[in-house]
Coordinates of C-alpha atoms (C1' of nucleotides) in Angstrom, one line a residue:
Chain A
M96 CA -22.3 155.6 -53.1
S97 CA -18.8 156.1 -51.8
V98 CA -16.9 155.1 -48.8
N99 CA -13.5 156.3 -47.7
L100 CA -10.8 153.8 -47.2
T101 CA -8.5 154.4 -44.3
Q102 CA -5.5 155.6 -46.2
G103 CA -2.2 154.6 -44.6
A104 CA -3.8 152.0 -42.5
V105 CA -1.8 149.1 -44.1
E106 CA 1.5 150.8 -43.4
A107 CA 0.5 151.7 -39.9
L108 CA -0.7 148.2 -39.1
L109 CA 2.4 146.6 -40.4
N110 CA 4.5 149.0 -38.5
G111 CA 3.0 147.7 -35.3
S112 CA 0.2 150.1 -34.6
P113 CA -2.8 148.3 -33.4
L114 CA -5.6 149.9 -35.4
N115 CA -9.2 149.2 -34.9
N116 CA -12.1 150.1 -37.1
I117 CA -10.1 150.7 -40.3
V118 CA -11.9 150.7 -43.6
L119 CA -10.3 148.5 -46.3
Q120 CA -11.2 147.1 -49.6
L121 CA -11.0 143.4 -50.2
L122 CA -9.2 142.9 -53.5
N123 CA -8.9 139.1 -53.3
I124 CA -9.7 136.2 -51.1
R125 CA -8.5 132.7 -51.4
Q126 CA -8.1 129.6 -49.4
V127 CA -4.7 128.6 -48.1
V128 CA -3.7 125.0 -48.2
T129 CA -4.5 123.2 -45.1
G130 CA -5.2 119.7 -44.2
P131 CA -8.6 118.4 -43.2
G132 CA -10.5 120.8 -41.0
P133 CA -11.7 124.3 -41.3
P134 CA -10.4 126.2 -44.3
R135 CA -8.3 129.2 -43.8
F136 CA -8.9 132.2 -46.0
R137 CA -6.2 134.7 -46.9
L138 CA -7.2 138.2 -47.8
L139 CA -5.6 140.8 -50.0
M140 CA -6.7 144.1 -48.6
S141 CA -6.2 147.6 -49.7
D142 CA -6.4 150.9 -48.0
G143 CA -6.4 152.6 -51.4
Q144 CA -2.7 153.4 -51.1
H145 CA -1.2 150.1 -50.2
S146 CA -2.3 146.5 -50.4
W147 CA -1.2 143.6 -48.2
N148 CA -1.9 140.0 -48.9
S149 CA -1.2 138.4 -45.6
F150 CA -4.4 139.1 -43.9
L151 CA -5.9 135.9 -42.5
L152 CA -9.6 135.6 -41.7
A153 CA -10.1 134.2 -38.2
T154 CA -11.7 130.8 -38.7
Q155 CA -14.8 131.8 -36.8
L156 CA -15.5 134.3 -39.5
N157 CA -15.3 131.7 -42.3
H158 CA -19.0 131.9 -42.7
L159 CA -18.6 135.3 -44.3
K160 CA -16.7 133.8 -47.1
E161 CA -18.9 130.7 -47.3
E162 CA -22.0 132.9 -47.5
N163 CA -20.4 134.8 -50.3
R164 CA -20.4 138.0 -48.3
L165 CA -16.6 138.5 -48.5
V166 CA -16.1 138.9 -52.2
P167 CA -13.4 140.9 -54.0
N168 CA -14.0 144.6 -54.2
C169 CA -16.3 144.8 -51.3
V170 CA -15.4 147.4 -48.6
C171 CA -15.0 146.3 -45.1
M172 CA -14.4 147.7 -41.7
V173 CA -11.8 145.7 -40.0
K174 CA -12.9 146.3 -36.4
K175 CA -10.4 144.2 -34.7
S176 CA -7.2 142.5 -35.8
I177 CA -4.1 140.9 -34.4
I178 CA -0.7 141.3 -35.9
N179 CA 1.7 138.4 -35.8
K180 CA 5.2 138.1 -36.9
L181 CA 6.3 134.8 -38.3
S182 CA 9.7 133.3 -37.5
D183 CA 11.0 134.4 -40.8
G184 CA 10.0 138.0 -40.1
R185 CA 6.9 138.1 -42.2
L186 CA 3.9 139.7 -40.8
V187 CA 0.4 138.4 -40.9
V188 CA -2.7 140.2 -39.7
I189 CA -5.4 138.1 -38.3
V190 CA -8.8 139.6 -38.9
M191 CA -10.8 139.0 -35.8
D192 CA -13.8 141.1 -36.5
V193 CA -15.0 142.5 -39.7
E194 CA -18.1 144.3 -41.0
I195 CA -18.9 144.6 -44.6
L196 CA -19.8 148.2 -45.3
Q197 CA -20.4 148.0 -49.0
S198 CA -20.9 145.2 -51.4
A199 CA -18.7 144.6 -54.4
E200 CA -21.5 145.6 -56.7
E201 CA -22.0 148.8 -54.9
T202 CA -18.3 149.5 -55.0
G203 CA -18.0 148.7 -58.6
G204 CA -14.3 148.0 -58.7
K205 CA -10.9 148.6 -57.2
I206 CA -10.6 151.9 -55.4
G207 CA -7.5 153.9 -56.2
N208 CA -4.3 152.3 -57.4
P209 CA -2.8 150.6 -54.3
T210 CA 0.7 149.2 -54.5
P211 CA 1.7 146.1 -52.6
Y212 CA 3.2 147.1 -49.3
N213 CA 6.7 145.8 -48.6
A214 CA 7.3 144.6 -45.1
V215 CA 10.7 146.3 -45.1
G216 CA 8.9 149.6 -45.3
K217 CA 8.9 150.3 -49.0
T218 CA 6.4 149.7 -51.6
S219 CA 7.4 147.1 -54.1
S220 CA 8.4 147.9 -57.6
P221 CA 5.6 149.4 -59.6
Q222 CA 5.7 146.8 -62.4
K223 CA 4.1 144.3 -60.1
S224 CA 0.4 144.1 -60.2
A225 CA -1.3 145.7 -57.3
S226 CA -3.9 143.0 -57.3
S227 CA -1.5 140.1 -57.4
T228 CA -1.8 137.7 -54.6
S229 CA 1.7 136.5 -55.1
D230 CA 3.6 139.7 -54.4
L231 CA 4.9 138.2 -51.2
P232 CA 6.7 135.0 -50.7
D233 CA 4.1 132.3 -50.5
S234 CA 6.2 129.2 -50.3
S235 CA 4.6 127.8 -47.3
P236 CA 1.0 128.9 -47.0
S237 CA 0.7 127.1 -43.7
A238 CA 3.4 129.3 -42.3
A239 CA 1.0 132.2 -42.5
E240 CA -1.5 130.4 -40.3
P241 CA -1.8 130.9 -36.6
G242 CA -2.1 127.1 -36.3
P243 CA -4.6 124.6 -37.3
S244 CA -7.6 125.6 -35.5
Y245 CA -10.1 123.0 -34.5
M246 CA -12.4 122.2 -31.8
Y247 CA -14.1 119.3 -30.3
N248 CA -17.0 119.0 -27.9
S249 CA -17.3 116.3 -25.6
T250 CA -20.7 114.8 -26.2
L251 CA -22.5 111.7 -25.8
S252 CA -23.1 109.0 -28.3
P253 CA -26.4 108.9 -30.1
P254 CA -29.3 107.7 -28.1
R255 CA -28.7 104.0 -28.6
G256 CA -28.1 103.0 -25.1
R257 CA -25.8 103.2 -22.2
G258 CA -22.6 103.0 -24.1
R259 CA -21.5 106.4 -23.5
E260 CA -18.5 107.5 -25.4
F261 CA -16.9 110.7 -26.3
V262 CA -17.7 111.7 -29.8
E263 CA -15.8 114.3 -31.6
K264 CA -18.4 116.7 -32.7
S265 CA -16.7 119.2 -34.8
P266 CA -13.8 117.5 -36.5
M267 CA -12.3 120.7 -37.8
K268 CA -8.7 119.7 -37.9
A269 CA -6.2 121.3 -40.1
S270 CA -2.7 120.3 -41.1
P271 CA 0.1 120.2 -38.7
M272 CA 1.6 123.5 -38.3
K273 CA 5.1 124.3 -37.2
T274 CA 4.9 128.0 -37.4
S275 CA 6.7 129.8 -34.8
W276 CA 5.0 133.0 -33.8
T277 CA 7.5 135.3 -32.4
S278 CA 5.8 138.6 -31.8
P279 CA 3.8 139.4 -28.7
M280 CA 0.3 140.6 -29.4
K281 CA 0.2 144.3 -29.0
T282 CA -3.4 144.3 -30.0
S283 CA -4.5 141.7 -27.6
P284 CA -5.8 143.1 -24.3
M285 CA -5.7 140.2 -22.0
K286 CA -8.0 141.7 -19.5
T287 CA -11.2 140.8 -21.3
S288 CA -12.2 137.2 -21.6
W289 CA -14.8 138.0 -24.2
T290 CA -13.2 137.1 -27.4
S291 CA -13.5 137.0 -31.1
P292 CA -16.7 138.9 -31.6
M293 CA -18.2 137.8 -34.8
K294 CA -19.8 140.9 -36.0
T295 CA -21.2 141.0 -39.5
S296 CA -23.1 143.6 -41.2
P297 CA -26.6 142.9 -42.1
M298 CA -26.4 142.4 -45.8
K299 CA -29.0 144.0 -47.9
T300 CA -27.8 142.0 -50.8
S301 CA -27.8 138.7 -49.0
P302 CA -31.0 136.8 -49.3
M303 CA -32.2 134.9 -46.3
K304 CA -31.1 131.4 -46.6
T305 CA -33.2 130.3 -43.8
S306 CA -36.9 130.2 -44.0
P307 CA -38.7 133.4 -43.0
M308 CA -39.8 133.5 -39.5
K309 CA -43.1 131.8 -39.0
T310 CA -43.5 133.5 -35.7
S311 CA -42.5 137.0 -35.1
P312 CA -41.3 137.3 -31.6
M313 CA -40.9 141.0 -31.8
T314 CA -43.1 143.9 -32.4
T315 CA -40.4 145.3 -34.6
S316 CA -39.1 142.7 -37.0
P317 CA -35.6 141.8 -36.0
M318 CA -35.0 140.4 -39.4
K319 CA -34.3 143.9 -40.7
G320 CA -31.2 144.0 -38.6
T321 CA -31.0 147.7 -39.3
S322 CA -29.6 148.8 -36.0
T323 CA -26.3 147.9 -34.5
S324 CA -27.9 146.9 -31.2
P325 CA -30.7 144.5 -30.6
G326 CA -32.6 147.5 -29.3
S327 CA -35.9 147.0 -27.7
S328 CA -36.7 144.0 -29.7
T329 CA -34.6 141.4 -27.9
M330 CA -33.4 141.0 -24.4
L331 CA -30.0 140.2 -23.3
I332 CA -29.4 136.9 -21.7
A333 CA -28.1 138.6 -18.6
N334 CA -31.4 140.3 -18.2
I335 CA -33.9 137.5 -18.5
N336 CA -35.3 136.0 -15.4
P337 CA -38.1 133.6 -14.3
Y338 CA -40.4 136.5 -13.3
Q339 CA -40.7 137.8 -16.7
S340 CA -42.4 135.5 -19.2
K341 CA -42.2 137.6 -22.3
W342 CA -38.7 137.6 -23.6
T343 CA -36.8 136.8 -26.7
I344 CA -33.1 136.4 -26.9
R345 CA -30.8 136.5 -30.0
A346 CA -27.9 134.2 -29.3
R347 CA -25.3 132.0 -30.8
V348 CA -25.1 128.3 -30.1
T349 CA -21.7 127.5 -28.6
N350 CA -22.0 124.0 -27.5
K351 CA -24.5 121.3 -28.4
S352 CA -24.9 117.9 -26.9
N353 CA -26.0 114.8 -28.6
V354 CA -29.4 113.3 -27.8
R355 CA -29.3 111.3 -24.6
T356 CA -31.8 109.0 -23.0
W357 CA -32.5 108.6 -19.4
S358 CA -34.5 106.3 -17.2
N359 CA -35.0 106.7 -13.5
S360 CA -37.6 106.5 -10.9
R361 CA -39.2 109.6 -12.1
G362 CA -39.6 108.3 -15.6
E363 CA -37.6 108.1 -18.8
G364 CA -37.1 110.1 -21.9
K365 CA -34.6 111.7 -24.1
L366 CA -33.0 115.1 -24.1
F367 CA -30.4 117.3 -25.6
S368 CA -29.0 120.6 -24.4
F369 CA -27.0 123.4 -25.9
D370 CA -25.4 126.6 -24.7
V371 CA -26.1 129.9 -26.2
L372 CA -24.2 133.1 -26.0
D373 CA -24.8 136.8 -26.6
E374 CA -22.9 139.9 -25.8
S375 CA -24.1 139.9 -22.2
G376 CA -23.7 136.3 -21.1
E377 CA -24.5 132.7 -21.8
I378 CA -27.1 130.2 -20.8
K379 CA -27.9 126.6 -21.1
I380 CA -31.0 125.4 -22.9
T381 CA -32.4 121.9 -22.6
A382 CA -35.0 120.2 -24.8
F383 CA -36.8 117.1 -23.8
N384 CA -38.7 114.5 -25.8
N385 CA -41.0 116.2 -28.3
E386 CA -38.8 119.2 -28.3
V387 CA -35.8 117.1 -29.1
D388 CA -37.6 116.0 -32.3
K389 CA -38.6 119.5 -33.0
F390 CA -35.3 121.3 -32.5
F391 CA -32.4 118.9 -32.5
T392 CA -31.6 119.2 -36.2
L393 CA -32.5 122.9 -36.3
V394 CA -30.0 123.9 -33.7
E395 CA -26.5 124.0 -35.1
H396 CA -23.3 124.8 -33.5
G397 CA -22.1 128.3 -34.2
K398 CA -25.4 129.5 -35.7
V399 CA -27.6 132.3 -34.3
Y400 CA -31.2 132.1 -33.4
Y401 CA -34.1 134.0 -31.9
I402 CA -35.3 132.0 -28.9
T403 CA -38.6 132.8 -27.2
K404 CA -41.3 131.3 -25.1
A405 CA -39.5 128.9 -22.8
T406 CA -39.2 128.2 -19.2
L407 CA -36.5 129.8 -17.0
K408 CA -35.4 128.0 -13.9
V409 CA -32.6 128.4 -11.5
A410 CA -29.5 126.8 -12.8
N411 CA -27.6 124.1 -11.0
K412 CA -24.2 125.6 -11.0
Q413 CA -22.7 122.3 -10.2
Y414 CA -23.0 121.2 -13.8
S415 CA -22.0 124.3 -15.7
T416 CA -19.5 127.0 -15.9
L417 CA -21.9 129.3 -17.6
K418 CA -22.4 132.6 -15.8
S419 CA -26.1 132.7 -15.9
N420 CA -28.0 132.0 -12.7
Y421 CA -30.7 130.5 -14.8
E422 CA -31.2 127.9 -17.4
I423 CA -33.8 127.4 -20.0
T424 CA -36.1 124.5 -20.7
L425 CA -38.0 124.4 -23.9
H426 CA -41.7 123.5 -24.0
A427 CA -44.4 122.9 -26.6
H428 CA -44.8 126.5 -27.4
S429 CA -41.2 127.5 -27.5
S430 CA -39.9 129.0 -30.7
I431 CA -36.4 128.8 -32.1
V432 CA -35.9 130.7 -35.3
P433 CA -32.7 131.1 -37.2
C434 CA -31.3 134.6 -37.4
D435 CA -29.1 135.8 -40.2
D436 CA -27.7 138.6 -38.2
S437 CA -24.8 137.6 -35.9
Q438 CA -23.7 141.2 -35.3
G439 CA -22.3 141.7 -31.9
L440 CA -22.4 138.1 -30.9
P441 CA -19.1 136.7 -29.7
A442 CA -18.0 133.2 -30.8
V443 CA -17.0 131.9 -27.4
H444 CA -16.7 133.1 -23.9
C445 CA -14.0 131.7 -21.6
D446 CA -12.8 132.8 -18.2
F447 CA -9.3 131.3 -18.3
V448 CA -7.8 130.5 -15.0
P449 CA -4.0 130.8 -14.8
I450 CA -2.6 127.3 -14.2
A451 CA -0.7 128.3 -11.1
E452 CA -4.0 129.3 -9.5
L453 CA -5.4 125.8 -9.8
E454 CA -3.7 124.9 -6.6
N455 CA -6.0 127.4 -4.8
I456 CA -9.3 126.3 -6.3
D457 CA -11.6 123.7 -4.9
V458 CA -11.6 120.3 -6.4
D459 CA -14.5 119.5 -8.7
T460 CA -14.8 123.1 -9.8
L461 CA -15.5 123.5 -13.5
I462 CA -13.0 125.8 -15.0
D463 CA -11.6 127.2 -18.3
V464 CA -7.9 126.8 -18.9
I465 CA -5.7 127.7 -21.9
G466 CA -2.1 126.4 -22.3
I467 CA 0.5 125.1 -24.6
C468 CA 0.4 121.4 -24.9
K469 CA 4.1 120.9 -24.4
S470 CA 3.8 117.1 -24.2
A471 CA 1.3 114.4 -23.9
D472 CA 1.0 110.8 -22.8
D473 CA 0.4 108.1 -25.3
V474 CA -3.2 107.1 -25.7
S475 CA -4.1 104.2 -23.4
R476 CA -7.2 102.2 -22.9
I477 CA -8.7 101.8 -19.5
T478 CA -11.6 99.8 -18.2
T479 CA -14.1 101.7 -16.2
K480 CA -15.9 100.5 -13.1
T481 CA -18.8 99.7 -15.3
S482 CA -16.6 97.5 -17.5
R483 CA -16.6 99.8 -20.4
E484 CA -13.4 100.4 -22.3
V485 CA -12.4 103.9 -23.0
S486 CA -9.3 105.6 -24.4
K487 CA -7.6 108.3 -22.4
R488 CA -4.8 110.6 -22.9
A489 CA -3.3 113.2 -20.6
L490 CA -2.0 116.5 -22.1
N491 CA 0.5 118.6 -20.2
L492 CA -0.4 122.2 -20.5
I493 CA 1.8 125.1 -19.6
D494 CA 0.9 128.7 -19.5
T495 CA 2.7 132.0 -18.7
T496 CA 2.7 131.2 -15.0
G497 CA 5.3 128.6 -15.8
K498 CA 3.2 125.9 -14.2
V499 CA 2.1 122.7 -16.0
V500 CA -1.1 120.8 -15.4
A501 CA -2.3 117.6 -16.9
L502 CA -5.6 117.6 -18.8
T503 CA -7.1 114.2 -19.5
L504 CA -9.0 113.7 -22.7
W505 CA -11.3 110.7 -23.2
G506 CA -12.5 108.5 -26.0
E507 CA -12.2 109.7 -29.5
E508 CA -11.1 113.1 -28.3
A509 CA -8.0 111.4 -26.8
E510 CA -7.4 109.3 -29.9
K511 CA -7.7 112.2 -32.4
F512 CA -5.6 114.7 -30.5
D513 CA -2.5 115.8 -32.5
V514 CA 0.2 116.9 -30.2
S515 CA 2.6 117.9 -33.0
G516 CA 3.5 121.5 -33.1
K517 CA 2.8 121.9 -29.4
P518 CA -0.6 123.5 -30.1
V519 CA -2.4 125.9 -27.9
V520 CA -5.2 124.0 -26.2
A521 CA -8.1 125.8 -24.6
V522 CA -10.7 123.9 -22.6
K523 CA -13.9 125.4 -21.4
G524 CA -15.6 123.7 -18.5
A525 CA -13.0 121.1 -17.5
R526 CA -13.3 119.6 -14.0
L527 CA -10.5 120.2 -11.5
S528 CA -9.4 117.1 -9.7
D529 CA -6.8 116.5 -7.0
F530 CA -5.2 113.5 -8.6
G531 CA -1.5 113.9 -8.4
G532 CA -1.9 117.2 -6.8
R533 CA -4.0 119.0 -9.3
S534 CA -5.2 117.8 -12.7
L535 CA -8.0 118.4 -15.1
S536 CA -10.4 116.2 -16.9
A537 CA -12.5 117.0 -19.9
L538 CA -16.2 116.3 -19.4
F539 CA -19.0 115.6 -21.8
S540 CA -20.0 119.2 -21.5
S541 CA -16.4 120.5 -22.0
T542 CA -15.3 122.2 -25.1
V543 CA -11.7 121.5 -26.2
M544 CA -10.3 124.0 -28.7
V545 CA -7.0 123.5 -30.4
N546 CA -5.3 126.6 -31.7
P547 CA -8.4 128.7 -31.3
D548 CA -8.5 132.1 -32.8
L549 CA -8.4 133.9 -29.4
P550 CA -6.1 136.7 -28.4
Q551 CA -5.0 134.6 -25.5
A552 CA -4.0 131.8 -27.8
F553 CA -1.9 134.1 -29.9
S554 CA -0.3 135.6 -26.9
L555 CA 0.5 132.2 -25.4
R556 CA 2.0 131.0 -28.7
A557 CA 4.3 134.0 -28.8
W558 CA 5.2 133.6 -25.2
Y559 CA 6.0 129.9 -25.5
D560 CA 8.0 130.3 -28.6
Q561 CA 10.0 133.1 -27.3
E562 CA 10.7 132.0 -23.7
G563 CA 8.2 129.5 -22.4
Y564 CA 9.8 126.6 -24.1
A565 CA 13.0 127.1 -22.1
L566 CA 11.3 127.3 -18.8
D567 CA 12.1 124.7 -16.2
S568 CA 8.4 124.3 -15.6
E569 CA 6.9 122.6 -12.6
S570 CA 3.8 120.5 -12.9
L571 CA 0.9 120.6 -10.5
T572 CA 0.2 117.1 -11.5
Q573 CA 2.6 114.4 -10.2
T574 CA 2.1 111.2 -12.0
R575 CA 3.5 107.9 -10.7
S576 CA 4.8 107.0 -14.1
M577 CA 7.3 109.8 -14.1
G578 CA 10.9 108.7 -14.3
S579 CA 10.0 105.5 -16.1
G580 CA 10.7 106.6 -19.6
Q581 CA 11.6 109.0 -22.3
K582 CA 9.1 111.6 -21.1
T583 CA 11.4 112.3 -18.1
N584 CA 13.1 115.5 -18.1
W585 CA 16.5 114.6 -16.8
K586 CA 19.0 117.3 -15.6
T587 CA 22.6 117.0 -15.0
L588 CA 24.0 118.2 -11.7
S589 CA 25.5 121.2 -13.4
D590 CA 22.0 122.0 -14.6
V591 CA 20.9 121.9 -11.1
K592 CA 23.6 124.3 -10.1
N593 CA 23.2 126.7 -13.0
E594 CA 19.5 126.8 -12.7
H595 CA 19.7 127.2 -8.9
L596 CA 17.4 124.2 -8.4
G597 CA 17.1 123.3 -4.9
H598 CA 17.6 126.8 -3.6
G599 CA 15.0 128.7 -1.8
E600 CA 11.9 126.8 -0.9
K601 CA 12.7 123.6 -2.7
V602 CA 14.7 120.5 -1.8
L603 CA 16.1 118.0 -4.2
L604 CA 15.3 114.6 -2.7
S605 CA 16.8 112.7 -5.5
V606 CA 20.3 113.7 -4.7
L607 CA 20.1 111.2 -2.0
K608 CA 20.6 108.4 -4.5
V609 CA 23.7 110.0 -6.1
N610 CA 26.8 108.2 -4.8
T611 CA 29.3 111.0 -5.3
L612 CA 28.2 114.5 -5.1
P613 CA 30.4 117.1 -6.7
Q614 CA 31.6 120.1 -4.9
G615 CA 29.0 122.6 -4.0
F616 CA 26.2 120.1 -3.6
G617 CA 25.1 119.3 -0.1
V618 CA 22.4 117.3 1.4
H619 CA 20.5 118.7 4.3
S620 CA 20.0 116.3 7.1
G621 CA 16.4 117.1 7.2
I622 CA 16.0 115.2 4.0
Q623 CA 16.8 112.0 5.7
R624 CA 13.8 112.3 7.8
E625 CA 11.6 112.9 4.8
T626 CA 12.8 109.8 3.1
K627 CA 11.5 107.8 6.0
N628 CA 8.2 108.5 4.5
K629 CA 7.7 105.4 2.4
H630 CA 5.9 107.2 -0.3
R631 CA 8.6 109.8 -0.8
R632 CA 11.4 107.3 -0.6
R633 CA 10.0 105.3 -3.4
R634 CA 9.7 108.4 -5.6
A635 CA 13.2 109.5 -4.8
E636 CA 14.6 106.2 -5.9
R637 CA 12.7 106.2 -9.1
M638 CA 13.8 109.6 -10.0
T639 CA 17.4 109.1 -9.8
N640 CA 19.4 107.1 -12.4
A641 CA 22.8 105.5 -12.3
E642 CA 24.6 108.4 -13.9
G643 CA 23.7 110.8 -11.1
F644 CA 21.1 112.6 -13.1
I645 CA 18.1 113.9 -11.4
Q646 CA 14.7 114.7 -12.7
S647 CA 13.7 118.3 -12.6
G648 CA 10.1 117.4 -11.8
L649 CA 10.9 116.2 -8.4
V650 CA 11.9 119.6 -7.3
A651 CA 8.3 120.0 -6.7
L652 CA 8.1 117.0 -4.4
C653 CA 9.3 118.7 -1.3
S654 CA 8.7 122.2 -0.1
R655 CA 11.0 122.1 2.9
S656 CA 13.6 124.8 2.9
C657 CA 17.3 123.7 2.6
Chain B
dC215 C1' -37.9 115.9 -16.6
dC216 C1' -30.9 115.6 -17.2
dC217 C1' -26.7 116.4 -14.4
dC218 C1' -23.5 110.5 -17.1
dC219 C1' -18.1 112.7 -17.3
dC220 C1' -14.6 107.2 -17.0
dC221 C1' -8.2 105.6 -15.1
dC222 C1' -4.2 106.1 -12.7

DNA sequence: CCCCCCCC
């Protein structure tokens, strides 16, 4: 059996050509040093001509390594990758989607005699071993990472009572990471919001780790996984509906709640819910009482299942960002069977809303946002109306629109958040509030992802490190505590002049408190009227200090033209 | 059959 490697692919990739569906041989795989959290695997790949050791497996593909599918000498098709340039100029290739075409046994050894590719454009000296994993500087393994990727879900505490508290569900933190990604993602089309497909080839050599299906939901056994599409055997989530009782979906669990109890006039009981995703869409599934006992431990985040025989009902969109018009309720005859074939199933689906657009979206809408966490409040404890204490922490997220919005995390999620390295934060299903203008709050059902392996995350990282960090950003969220401390972004009057603050639409209210204005700074009489507004006057006073510095944030306070 | 999501 033979496969052809895509000769020249390594060189082309590293010269910036976005290549999809290239066939490479894995020569080595090892874990790079990270802190707690999901491991990162670094791959030495060969196209038969050149090898390159700075391929990184996207963390959502870690299962391929953990299931011993990605072993040295196997031949893979790298279906999708993202090229990143580190601040020191080194290139890393993030493998976003890979399919194993041929096992190591079948391949039988190294193909050809590849030489390590040199980033400068030459192959390195021939005396170096082609299979060495140290043919490139490896002084800081973490520098080859796109960031410590981790994720939490906001979930409820175990069913012990009313004491609801955020619980970090997937503590997948990695070490702090200061890497500066400097290259824009040429291979990251931003148009699509379906990200990080996790396609894997059905492995003939991989025995089923899960128990065989007790029930066969299909006429043709889906366990064979012999075709690249679900074919006639399963239905897509987008196509199921309440009028059709016979359906089976194959889908990945993307969000799983804890068990919760309820008690109301209609009765009491317990439930848990989870979201599942396939290539067509996503849908929420809820299990009650007996079905909780039956399925709670079986259903695992990230895993793929065949799901059949359950009730479809119209979804209440108020509680979900999922696209489906329906949701699923499990019943006594429902079947959930693990599936070994995750081919074609994305890891996550987000419809990120640009931060600047939040101003135009109705309050209480559930939305997905991605941004750089450029700063964060300290964790604080608040007491709720029901006398519970809970931690909270607001993150300030900025995206390429240049606008900032505060996202409040709660409970353990707030306490565990690591702001160092100004990580990319993606939140799925946050609720938009109008506090301070516009702000966001993470919900029990929200998913907060830190440095996720998403093309949008890589793009944002590059944007921020190149230009975004220097932006005089404007926050949609005005907090009363501004101006009270070190978080304040003070500007000198020369900054105001150089950055043309106060020109155009905006007015600088704070200038009112400056005793002596240098040449070139004028105060429009209209401002006096505005300051008669008690609220605004108070803010203006706070935002001006004795040295005649003003705070850039207050530019947003007034929209009257000078 | 839940749908709680907290505070400024």
